[in-house]
Each structure stands twice: as structure tokens, then as C-alpha cells.
Amino acid sequence: MKKKPNRSRRIFKVFAAVILILLVLMVLLPFLFKGQIMEAAKKEINSNLEARVEFEDFGLNLFSHFPNFSFHLDHISVSGINDFEGDTLAVIESVSVVLDLFNVVKGDTYEIKSIHIARPDVYLKVAENGKYNWDIAPREETDNAGQRQSDEEGSNFQVALKKFEISDAHIVYDDVPGNMMVTLSGMNYILSGDLTAYHTSLQTRINIAELLIEQNGITYMNKAIVAFDASIDADLKNEIYTFKKNSLRINELALQFEGSVAMAGGDPDIILSFDAQKNTFRNFLSLVPAIYQKDFKDIETEGDLSFSGYVKGIYTGSELPSFKLEVLVDRASFKYPELPSSVSGIQLDMDIDHPGGDMDKLTVDVRKFRFSMLDNPFDMTLFVSTPVSDPYFSTRVNGRVDLSSVSKVYPLGQDETISGSVDAAITLKGRLSNIEKKAYKDVDASGSVLVKDFIYSTGDVDETYEIKHAQLNFAPAYLDLVNLDFLYGSSDINIKGKIENYLAYALCDQGLKGELNARSKYFNTNQFISGDSGSGEIQDTSDTDTAYLSAFKVPAHIDIKINAGFNRVIYDNMELNDATGIISIKDEKLTISNLKGNMLGGTIGVNGFYDSRNIEQPLVDLEVNISRISFLKAFATFGILQKFAPVFEHAAGDFSTTLSMNTRLKQDMNPDWATFVGKGLMNTSEISLENVNTLDKLADVLKIPSLKELDINPLKILFDIREGKLFLKPTDITMEGIQAGLSGWTSIDETMEYTLKMEIPREIFGEEANAVLDGLLSQAKAGGANVSVGNTVNLDVLIGGTLSNPTVKPAIGSPGKGIMEDITNAVQQEIDKKKEELEQAARAEAQKILNEAEQQALKVISEAQKQAEQVRKTAREAAQTIRSNADAHAKTLVEEGKKKGILAETAAKKTAEEYKKKAYSEADQMVAEADKKADGIINTAKQQAARIRSDAQKKVDAL
């Protein structure tokens, strides 16, 4: 009896086969379509961004989101072009995109279902000119009628997003013209929901581990923790978004808000209200950066909080919706448990109100801000209105702060102390227009600030800051600095004077003007620049004049004149006594006028300026007059002398000089020698020189030991400095009966070139030098020369090498009674007579040898070129045959694959391309090797030709 087949087993086999085929396809499909998707991604990125985008790798996956396709790019960088060339906009660890599989297989469109951006590091910048680096979307082209031209092909990508996610982002927003910096660290963002449906529910969540907001030097948020959760009902067709009960938390202040946003004709119609979920002062206190960062979890607080507001109306850009914020704090206090006292009686009643429309309708009203610290109350009120057209302000500050009590209510840093008192009673009221017009009779500004016995110290610096007494009185037109006695370490300064236009400067960016008188018994600028403890001793910084300095920006919109009188000033390694002068600050320039003082036993006068308008390369222009300063002290003090004139270290005497200089500075405040231009005149006393390496070598070469120690008559020296060199103009020198003239240059790299023209009396030469001269005289006379010897020897000495290792080479001197000229002329006449006879015979023979060699060399090169060309021709013909055969074979493979279906065709195309790639590579290699061989033939011929010419030249030289 015939056995019936098992039907269930057959079904299982078929099912298993189907599963196996699906698994194979899941493995193969990413590889089969990898190139296709990659090209589409590149095309889409390049066509939609005006930026330079690079990525290291990409990948495809069908398992993790089956039946969808997962595509990811890894290690992406986006850098700017044009105005932001070279700037990095973003560095992203990876971007993952989930695509609809069936669209990928069809190849018509690519439907995006989700996007995940992992660990982006983004730098957003608004440049000084107002341009921003994230403006990388391509400009839409328009036709002649001004209509936007559409892309005929259109994008192959369609969005059907269900989820958009950013994880662990670091974002920096740098607004240069607005002087604002926002930093978000550890940011995670998730948006989920069906963005393809007309009606949908969207869930969004933002968490920021650290939020930093700074503007104009003020920190508004410092490492704040932010969490935002929102559930939004979205009518995408009508563009109406309804917010349910949603929450925003900043540190411990949790806000709840609800409402809706509708896009009315393109402009949002907003109805939102918000209030604090927990009505405690502690939550509001967490917004104060200095307190939240200081053991906030342990702070004991009391007090109530009311925090609420709304936004209602249409925002059009020029017209604002109405909005209101009310903050009320009552009966509040806070105390650190380890400290004995608290800040109590804290009250805040603030209202920010805008009824809608023009921003000029905004009002800010701080009706009350009050606190008490150890029974010292402090009060302030503020009202601002019409902030756009003509701001009106009214503020009052009244209170006393005993700084010694700060440490009893707030934990200071380690080794940080503060003491003293501040009393303030100030009233300011008026309109900006009156201030701009200087109509001060309509402005109320009165009161004063008084500081007594202020002392502050910290472990970061060795010395304390002290203000013994300071008083500042307020008037509408000016601030009267009655007195300021300031001490830091061993430095002291007293300042008095008036500062005008302070209200216009603070409120409408007009210029601040003033004139101050500054006096000091001792002022060490190094203490403020480098943090030196200020021992009163001058520091040895001769090797690095300004190593710890850096370029600084002089404030704009300031016109301040300071009449200075300092008994003793230390700057770098220089000491100036009884200094007087005028320091002006204006137009981002610091100008010094008629600065005079005693220095290094002489006097100095300085006029000039420091211009910081180009802070990358500040400009310095100075005129310096120095009178009767010793060479040795000047060398130890001025770095420019160590660079250009180390001879000063070995000179006894003094000098006076005038120097004008103009140079750009590097960021370390050292001159940019490529831009340095200077000139000057130096007058010296008698100079004694010894242990100068150049003079020692000169004495040894000329056999005149007395040159090693010289007394030089007073000099008048003219010099220029440019292109990193000091050029010494011809200078007359009288030394030990020798008349000389010196000219040349020294470079910043210590190289030098000088010519010393000397007239040396014969009697100065020693026995050894005279023996040499007598021998030369006898030889000249034996040769028939009629030689006479005068009383002086004229000699030029070429001085070169470097300052540390000079070279000295004597040369023939100028015409006169010198023996060098007489000997040279007599010997030269005899040589020239015989030389002419030999040269005429040798020229003809030499030319014949050279002509024959040239003909032979050209023949060798010509034959090599023919041989090389034949090698190249044969290789190119063979390579073309290989390529043609490869094309034909590849075509056959593809045609055979078509007969077996789409997968076989795809595989055949890949095999064909690989085959062609390999064949073409072999052909290219063949051509490259032939070119190399041909080049070798020609190079060998050229070397042979060179040897032929060289041998011929050697024969000519031997004639």
C-alpha cells in the first residue's frame, strides 16, 4: 500500500523556505541598495545646504526596524563657507534615519519615518556684521518676474515622521554684536506623534543638564537645570495647536501653563497662561545663580511666592500680543545651616505688563524689593515705561550693607574674607530725551554712595584689596568722585574728579566724559598684570620683557582725561620716579601726553598712544626722549637693546637719545617686527669698551692688542629700524688715535653686516704686524714695483656672522698713502701683462672643446627621446585593448543576468563593474609603468649629456 505524503510536513517546509528567503533578503537588501541610498543622501545634502559636509562612514540595517530600512551617517562635520570659511558649525557623532522599505525597493521616493541625532556639538554664531553661520539653506532662485523657480526633478525624500530625537547635545549660541552667550550642555529632546495625520497628539520633552546665559558681563543663568514636558493636540490642517497641562521647570521653580497657538494667516494667535505649581520662596530663590550653586539643598527658607502671567493676542513681528508677569514674594528669608545668621525680611513686588501692540506700551514696575542683613535694611524701587520711543525711568536705592556680616549669612570661599561698609542713598528719575538733550533741569539725580574700610582678600591672590574711603555723589549732569583711596598690596592710588554724561552712557550708549586726578606714592603695575605679590623689588624679566602681558581692549564711548602724578612707578622691570603726565582714554585708544620722570639716573619723556581698535593687532606709536642714562643700566632694562645692541652690556658711559617708533603688537604685547618702523638719534659721552667679542677678533686679525680695550670719543649716531633690522647710518669714530667710520645693520635674528673703514697710524701696529708689512714691501720691490709707504694704513673691515659669533675680514682700503694700495698696484701690473698673452691662446681651444661636447650631448638626448616615445606608444595601445575587452565582457555579464531576474541583474552589474574596475586598473598600471620607464630613459640620457658637458668644462678649466 502506497504511503500518503505528510501534508503538514510539506507546509512546514514551504514555510521554512519562505522564512529562509526573507532572512537572506534582510541580509542582502542593505548591501544591494547601499550605494543607491548613499548617492541619494549625498545628492540631498549637497543640494539643500550651503556648507561643507563630511562624514567618515555610513551604514544600513534591516533588522532593527523591520520592515523598515535604517540608514545612519557617522562622525559628521559641518563647516562654513564664504564669511565663515573654516569655522565648524557642528560635529555630530551620528544621524540615524528610518526609511520605508518598499519605497527604497521601488527607488522612486524615500519616505522618512524617524530621525535620531546623537551627541551633536553645535556652535551657532552671529558675527559682528550681523550674519549668522547657520544660514546654510540654499538661496531660492527667481525668474525674471520675481517668481521662485521650482526644482523640476524635486526631492526624492518625503517626510512621514513619527519621532524626532536629539540626545546628549552641546549647543553654544554666541551673539557677538549683542554681547550674549548661551550654552546648553547635556540636552535631550524628543518629539513623537504622527506628523502625517491631520489631527494628532504630539508629545515633546526637553531636558537640559546645564544652562548658562550671559550678556554684557552679567550671568543670568549659571548651570541651571531645565526640564520641559508638553502634550500638544495638533490640528495640522488648520494649524491650531492646543497645549494641555504642561510643565516647565528651571532649577526648583516649576511652572504650569496651558492654552493654544493658532497660525492666523501666517501670524501666530497665542492664548497662554502660566503660574507656579509650588508657591514657596525657595523655588524662586533657586533662580539666583550665586545661591543655587552654593549648597542649595541645605538652605533653610521661609516665605510665600506668587508667580503667574499670560500671553494673549496675535504676534505679527511689529505688533506684540498682550502679556503680563506678576511676581510677589512676602515674609521670606533664607539661612545656611552652618552659619549663625540669615537674610530676612525679603519682599518683592514686581509687575511686567504689556497691553498688546507696540512694544513702547511695556511697563516694568518693581514696587518693592527689600531685605535685611543683620538689622541693616536695604530698599529699592524701579519703574520703566515707554522703553522704545522715549524711556522714562524712576528708581530709588536706600540702604546700608555691613560687609563684615556677609560671611555670617553666605558661605564664602576658602581663605576669602570681606569687611567694611557700603551706604547708598540714590534717587534717579527722568526721561531719556532730556538726558540726550542735556536738559538736566528736568532730570532728578541725587544721593551718594559711601564706602568705608573695605577690605577683600581671597586665596587666589597674595594681597588684599582695600578701599579706606570712597565717596561718589550723584548729580543730573555728572558723578562727583569726591575721593577714592585704594590699596592693593604695596600699591596705593588716590583718585578725585568728575565723570560727565554718565546717565546717557548707561541708558543710550552715548560717550562717557570726565577728568580725574590720580596720585600715588608707589604703584607697581606688575601686581595687577601678573598677580605678583608686590615685594617692592623690580623683577628680572630681561629675557622675556612682556611674557605675561596680553593685548587688552580700551573701552569704546569713553573720553576720560587723567592727570597723573606718581612718586614711584614699576612697570615690567623698569622703575620711574617723580612721574607726571596726562593719560587719555578715547576712541578705543590710550594716549600718553608729556609723561616725564626720572629713570636709571637720567630722565625720560614719552608721548604716544596704544590703539586697540584692531584688537588682534593693536597699534603702538611712541616718541621717547631719554637723557643721560648709563649704557649698562639701559641694557638691563630695555629689551630692544638686548636684541639689537648687546655691546651696551660692555660699555661704560652714558647716552641720550630720541626715538620715534610705530608698530603693530602681537597678542603677548611684543612688537611684530615685520611692521616695526623707527628712527632715532643718539648722543653719547666718552665710552670705554672691553670684552667685546667683535673687537677681540679685530685685534687678533690686525695684530693690534690695544683694540681689545678702547676709549671712544663722544659719538653722534643716526639709526633706523625697519623690516626687523636696525640700520646704522655712517658714523664717525675716534678711538686711540684711529679714525674710523662704521655703517651697516643688525637683524632681530642676531645676524649682522657692518663695514668699518679705518685709518690706522703705522706706529700703532705692533712688531708682528710691522714685520708682515715689511715683508710685503720687500717682495713688491723685488718684482720691480715702485712702492712707497705712508704714515697710515687705510683698511676696510667687513664684520658679519652673528652677535654671539661674529666674523672679521680685513679688505683693501681706500686710495691715499696706504701701503695696501701701493703693493696691490705694483704686483697687479706684472700679472695682467702675462695673463693677457695666455688668455688669447686658451680661448680658441676652449671654445672648440665646448662646441664638440654640446653636439655629442644633444645627439644622446635626441636618441633617448625617440626610444622613450616608442615605449609609451606600445603601452597605450596594449592598455586600450585591455579596456575594450573588459567593456565587452562586462556587457555580456549584464545581458546574461537580465535573463535571470532583477536580483541576478543587480548582482551581475556589480560583478561587471568590479571586473571593469580591475581591468582598467591593470591598463592604467601598464601605462604608468611605461611612462616611468620612458622617463628613466630620458633621465639617463640627460645625465650622460651632463657628464659630457662637465668633462669638456674640466678640460677647458685645465687649460
Tab-separated table of N, CA and C in Angstrom, residues 550-625:
chain	number	residue	atom	x	y	z
A	550	SER	N	49.262	90.662	27.845
A	550	SER	CA	48.412	90.281	26.713
A	550	SER	C	47.681	91.529	26.225
A	551	ALA	N	47.347	91.526	24.948
A	551	ALA	CA	46.663	92.673	24.343
A	551	ALA	C	45.326	92.909	25.052
A	552	PHE	N	45.001	94.174	25.315
A	552	PHE	CA	43.766	94.498	26.014
A	552	PHE	C	42.970	95.517	25.209
A	553	LYS	N	41.656	95.471	25.384
A	553	LYS	CA	40.749	96.361	24.670
A	553	LYS	C	40.485	97.608	25.509
A	554	VAL	N	40.745	98.767	24.927
A	554	VAL	CA	40.399	100.032	25.573
A	554	VAL	C	38.910	100.281	25.328
A	555	PRO	N	38.129	100.572	26.359
A	555	PRO	CA	36.671	100.707	26.190
A	555	PRO	C	36.298	101.784	25.175
A	556	ALA	N	35.212	101.511	24.445
A	556	ALA	CA	34.689	102.487	23.486
A	556	ALA	C	33.748	103.464	24.206
A	557	HIS	N	33.386	104.519	23.524
A	557	HIS	CA	32.420	105.515	24.025
A	557	HIS	C	32.872	106.109	25.356
A	558	ILE	N	34.174	106.248	25.531
A	558	ILE	CA	34.711	106.837	26.756
A	558	ILE	C	35.722	107.920	26.377
A	559	ASP	N	35.603	109.062	27.036
A	559	ASP	CA	36.548	110.168	26.851
A	559	ASP	C	36.950	110.657	28.240
A	560	ILE	N	37.992	110.020	28.776
A	560	ILE	CA	38.441	110.302	30.135
A	560	ILE	C	39.869	110.832	30.091
A	561	LYS	N	40.092	111.922	30.818
A	561	LYS	CA	41.428	112.504	30.953
A	561	LYS	C	41.889	112.333	32.392
A	562	ILE	N	43.101	111.764	32.547
A	562	ILE	CA	43.644	111.526	33.881
A	562	ILE	C	44.940	112.307	34.027
A	563	ASN	N	44.961	113.232	34.988
A	563	ASN	CA	46.180	113.965	35.317
A	563	ASN	C	46.928	113.176	36.388
A	564	ALA	N	48.039	112.576	36.007
A	564	ALA	CA	48.724	111.637	36.889
A	564	ALA	C	49.971	112.254	37.504
A	565	GLY	N	50.192	111.936	38.774
A	565	GLY	CA	51.405	112.321	39.469
A	565	GLY	C	51.807	111.198	40.408
A	566	PHE	N	52.812	110.407	40.024
A	566	PHE	CA	53.215	109.226	40.786
A	566	PHE	C	54.654	109.410	41.271
A	567	ASN	N	54.868	109.174	42.559
A	567	ASN	CA	56.230	109.275	43.097
A	567	ASN	C	57.128	108.155	42.579
A	568	ARG	N	56.578	106.953	42.497
A	568	ARG	CA	57.374	105.811	42.043
A	568	ARG	C	56.461	104.826	41.333
A	569	VAL	N	56.831	104.463	40.093
A	569	VAL	CA	56.043	103.544	39.279
A	569	VAL	C	56.941	102.404	38.825
A	570	ILE	N	56.427	101.169	38.954
A	570	ILE	CA	57.129	99.987	38.447
A	570	ILE	C	56.314	99.421	37.302
A	571	TYR	N	56.954	99.270	36.147
A	571	TYR	CA	56.313	98.612	35.005
A	571	TYR	C	57.307	97.613	34.415
A	572	ASP	N	56.911	96.335	34.427
A	572	ASP	CA	57.809	95.277	33.971
A	572	ASP	C	59.082	95.352	34.821
A	573	ASN	N	60.253	95.559	34.219
A	573	ASN	CA	61.482	95.664	35.012
A	573	ASN	C	62.024	97.101	35.011
A	574	MET	N	61.128	98.072	34.794
A	574	MET	CA	61.529	99.481	34.757
A	574	MET	C	60.965	100.227	35.965
A	575	GLU	N	61.739	101.147	36.492
A	575	GLU	CA	61.310	101.993	37.602
A	575	GLU	C	61.368	103.452	37.172
A	576	LEU	N	60.259	104.157	37.373
A	576	LEU	CA	60.145	105.567	37.007
A	576	LEU	C	59.801	106.348	38.266
A	577	ASN	N	60.568	107.388	38.547
A	577	ASN	CA	60.372	108.191	39.755
A	577	ASN	C	59.913	109.604	39.391
A	578	ASP	N	59.128	110.174	40.315
A	578	ASP	CA	58.619	111.541	40.139
A	578	ASP	C	57.985	111.714	38.760
A	579	ALA	N	57.087	110.813	38.448
A	579	ALA	CA	56.461	110.797	37.118
A	579	ALA	C	55.223	111.685	37.106
A	580	THR	N	55.114	112.502	36.071
A	580	THR	CA	53.917	113.306	35.838
A	580	THR	C	53.541	113.197	34.367
A	581	GLY	N	52.255	113.334	34.088
A	581	GLY	CA	51.818	113.276	32.703
A	581	GLY	C	50.312	113.184	32.615
A	582	ILE	N	49.823	113.126	31.395
A	582	ILE	CA	48.385	113.054	31.144
A	582	ILE	C	48.091	111.756	30.397
A	583	ILE	N	47.131	110.991	30.913
A	583	ILE	CA	46.679	109.756	30.264
A	583	ILE	C	45.255	109.990	29.792
A	584	SER	N	45.018	109.782	28.500
A	584	SER	CA	43.684	109.999	27.930
A	584	SER	C	43.144	108.686	27.374
A	585	ILE	N	41.868	108.441	27.615
A	585	ILE	CA	41.180	107.260	27.086
A	585	ILE	C	40.063	107.758	26.188
A	586	LYS	N	40.170	107.468	24.878
A	586	LYS	CA	39.178	107.966	23.928
A	586	LYS	C	39.262	107.156	22.643
A	587	ASP	N	38.092	106.849	22.051
A	587	ASP	CA	38.019	106.161	20.753
A	587	ASP	C	38.832	104.865	20.754
A	588	GLU	N	38.729	104.111	21.856
A	588	GLU	CA	39.425	102.818	21.994
A	588	GLU	C	40.944	102.983	21.913
A	589	LYS	N	41.422	104.194	22.256
A	589	LYS	CA	42.849	104.472	22.282
A	589	LYS	C	43.250	104.975	23.669
A	590	LEU	N	44.442	104.600	24.087
A	590	LEU	CA	45.033	105.112	25.311
A	590	LEU	C	46.215	105.971	24.910
A	591	THR	N	46.125	107.269	25.215
A	591	THR	CA	47.143	108.228	24.776
A	591	THR	C	47.912	108.763	25.973
A	592	ILE	N	49.236	108.825	25.844
A	592	ILE	CA	50.111	109.378	26.876
A	592	ILE	C	50.675	110.693	26.364
A	593	SER	N	50.504	111.740	27.144
A	593	SER	CA	50.988	113.065	26.742
A	593	SER	C	51.905	113.625	27.830
A	594	ASN	N	53.069	114.105	27.398
A	594	ASN	CA	54.010	114.798	28.291
A	594	ASN	C	54.325	114.005	29.558
A	595	LEU	N	54.477	112.695	29.398
A	595	LEU	CA	54.898	111.877	30.533
A	595	LEU	C	56.385	112.113	30.771
A	596	LYS	N	56.730	112.541	31.975
A	596	LYS	CA	58.118	112.831	32.318
A	596	LYS	C	58.442	112.186	33.655
A	597	GLY	N	59.699	111.801	33.791
A	597	GLY	CA	60.120	111.212	35.044
A	597	GLY	C	61.607	110.930	35.058
A	598	ASN	N	62.094	110.486	36.206
A	598	ASN	CA	63.497	110.134	36.366
A	598	ASN	C	63.632	108.614	36.311
A	599	MET	N	64.639	108.155	35.550
A	599	MET	CA	64.813	106.724	35.390
A	599	MET	C	66.280	106.408	35.145
A	600	LEU	N	66.807	105.402	35.838
A	600	LEU	CA	68.157	104.889	35.625
A	600	LEU	C	69.211	105.999	35.751
A	601	GLY	N	68.996	106.940	36.655
A	601	GLY	CA	69.943	108.010	36.854
A	601	GLY	C	69.817	109.145	35.873
A	602	GLY	N	68.881	109.044	34.928
A	602	GLY	CA	68.664	110.109	33.957
A	602	GLY	C	67.197	110.486	33.924
A	603	THR	N	66.756	111.062	32.825
A	603	THR	CA	65.353	111.449	32.674
A	603	THR	C	64.788	110.831	31.409
A	604	ILE	N	63.438	110.694	31.381
A	604	ILE	CA	62.760	110.139	30.219
A	604	ILE	C	61.483	110.926	29.992
A	605	GLY	N	61.135	111.115	28.719
A	605	GLY	CA	59.883	111.740	28.334
A	605	GLY	C	59.208	110.899	27.267
A	606	VAL	N	57.890	110.719	27.388
A	606	VAL	CA	57.164	109.844	26.463
A	606	VAL	C	55.903	110.538	25.988
A	607	ASN	N	55.661	110.461	24.671
A	607	ASN	CA	54.391	110.846	24.062
A	607	ASN	C	54.001	109.744	23.088
A	608	GLY	N	52.701	109.437	23.016
A	608	GLY	CA	52.287	108.422	22.050
A	608	GLY	C	50.955	107.819	22.425
A	609	PHE	N	50.611	106.710	21.757
A	609	PHE	CA	49.306	106.105	22.003
A	609	PHE	C	49.361	104.593	21.767
A	610	TYR	N	48.371	103.921	22.385
A	610	TYR	CA	48.083	102.498	22.174
A	610	TYR	C	46.677	102.437	21.602
A	611	ASP	N	46.538	101.892	20.376
A	611	ASP	CA	45.260	101.869	19.655
A	611	ASP	C	44.763	100.431	19.593
A	612	SER	N	43.616	100.159	20.239
A	612	SER	CA	43.105	98.784	20.320
A	612	SER	C	41.910	98.545	19.411
A	613	ARG	N	41.670	99.428	18.448
A	613	ARG	CA	40.510	99.218	17.574
A	613	ARG	C	40.607	97.906	16.806
A	614	ASN	N	41.829	97.520	16.421
A	614	ASN	CA	42.058	96.180	15.877
A	614	ASN	C	42.721	95.365	16.978
A	615	ILE	N	41.910	94.708	17.812
A	615	ILE	CA	42.447	94.044	18.998
A	615	ILE	C	43.328	92.863	18.630
A	616	GLU	N	43.167	92.309	17.418
A	616	GLU	CA	44.038	91.210	17.009
A	616	GLU	C	45.463	91.702	16.777
A	617	GLN	N	45.630	92.952	16.361
A	617	GLN	CA	46.947	93.546	16.140
A	617	GLN	C	46.914	95.006	16.600
A	618	PRO	N	46.974	95.241	17.904
A	618	PRO	CA	46.954	96.630	18.396
A	618	PRO	C	48.133	97.425	17.827
A	619	LEU	N	47.928	98.742	17.745
A	619	LEU	CA	48.938	99.630	17.179
A	619	LEU	C	49.543	100.490	18.286
A	620	VAL	N	50.870	100.626	18.268
A	620	VAL	CA	51.571	101.500	19.209
A	620	VAL	C	52.382	102.521	18.423
A	621	ASP	N	52.266	103.776	18.807
A	621	ASP	CA	53.044	104.852	18.209
A	621	ASP	C	53.608	105.691	19.346
A	622	LEU	N	54.947	105.754	19.452
A	622	LEU	CA	55.584	106.428	20.576
A	622	LEU	C	56.729	107.319	20.124
A	623	GLU	N	56.929	108.390	20.882
A	623	GLU	CA	58.131	109.215	20.787
A	623	GLU	C	58.756	109.248	22.179
A	624	VAL	N	60.013	108.807	22.272
A	624	VAL	CA	60.693	108.676	23.558
A	624	VAL	C	61.936	109.562	23.545
A	625	ASN	N	62.095	110.341	24.594
A	625	ASN	CA	63.299	111.169	24.777
A	625	ASN	C	63.983	110.738	26.065
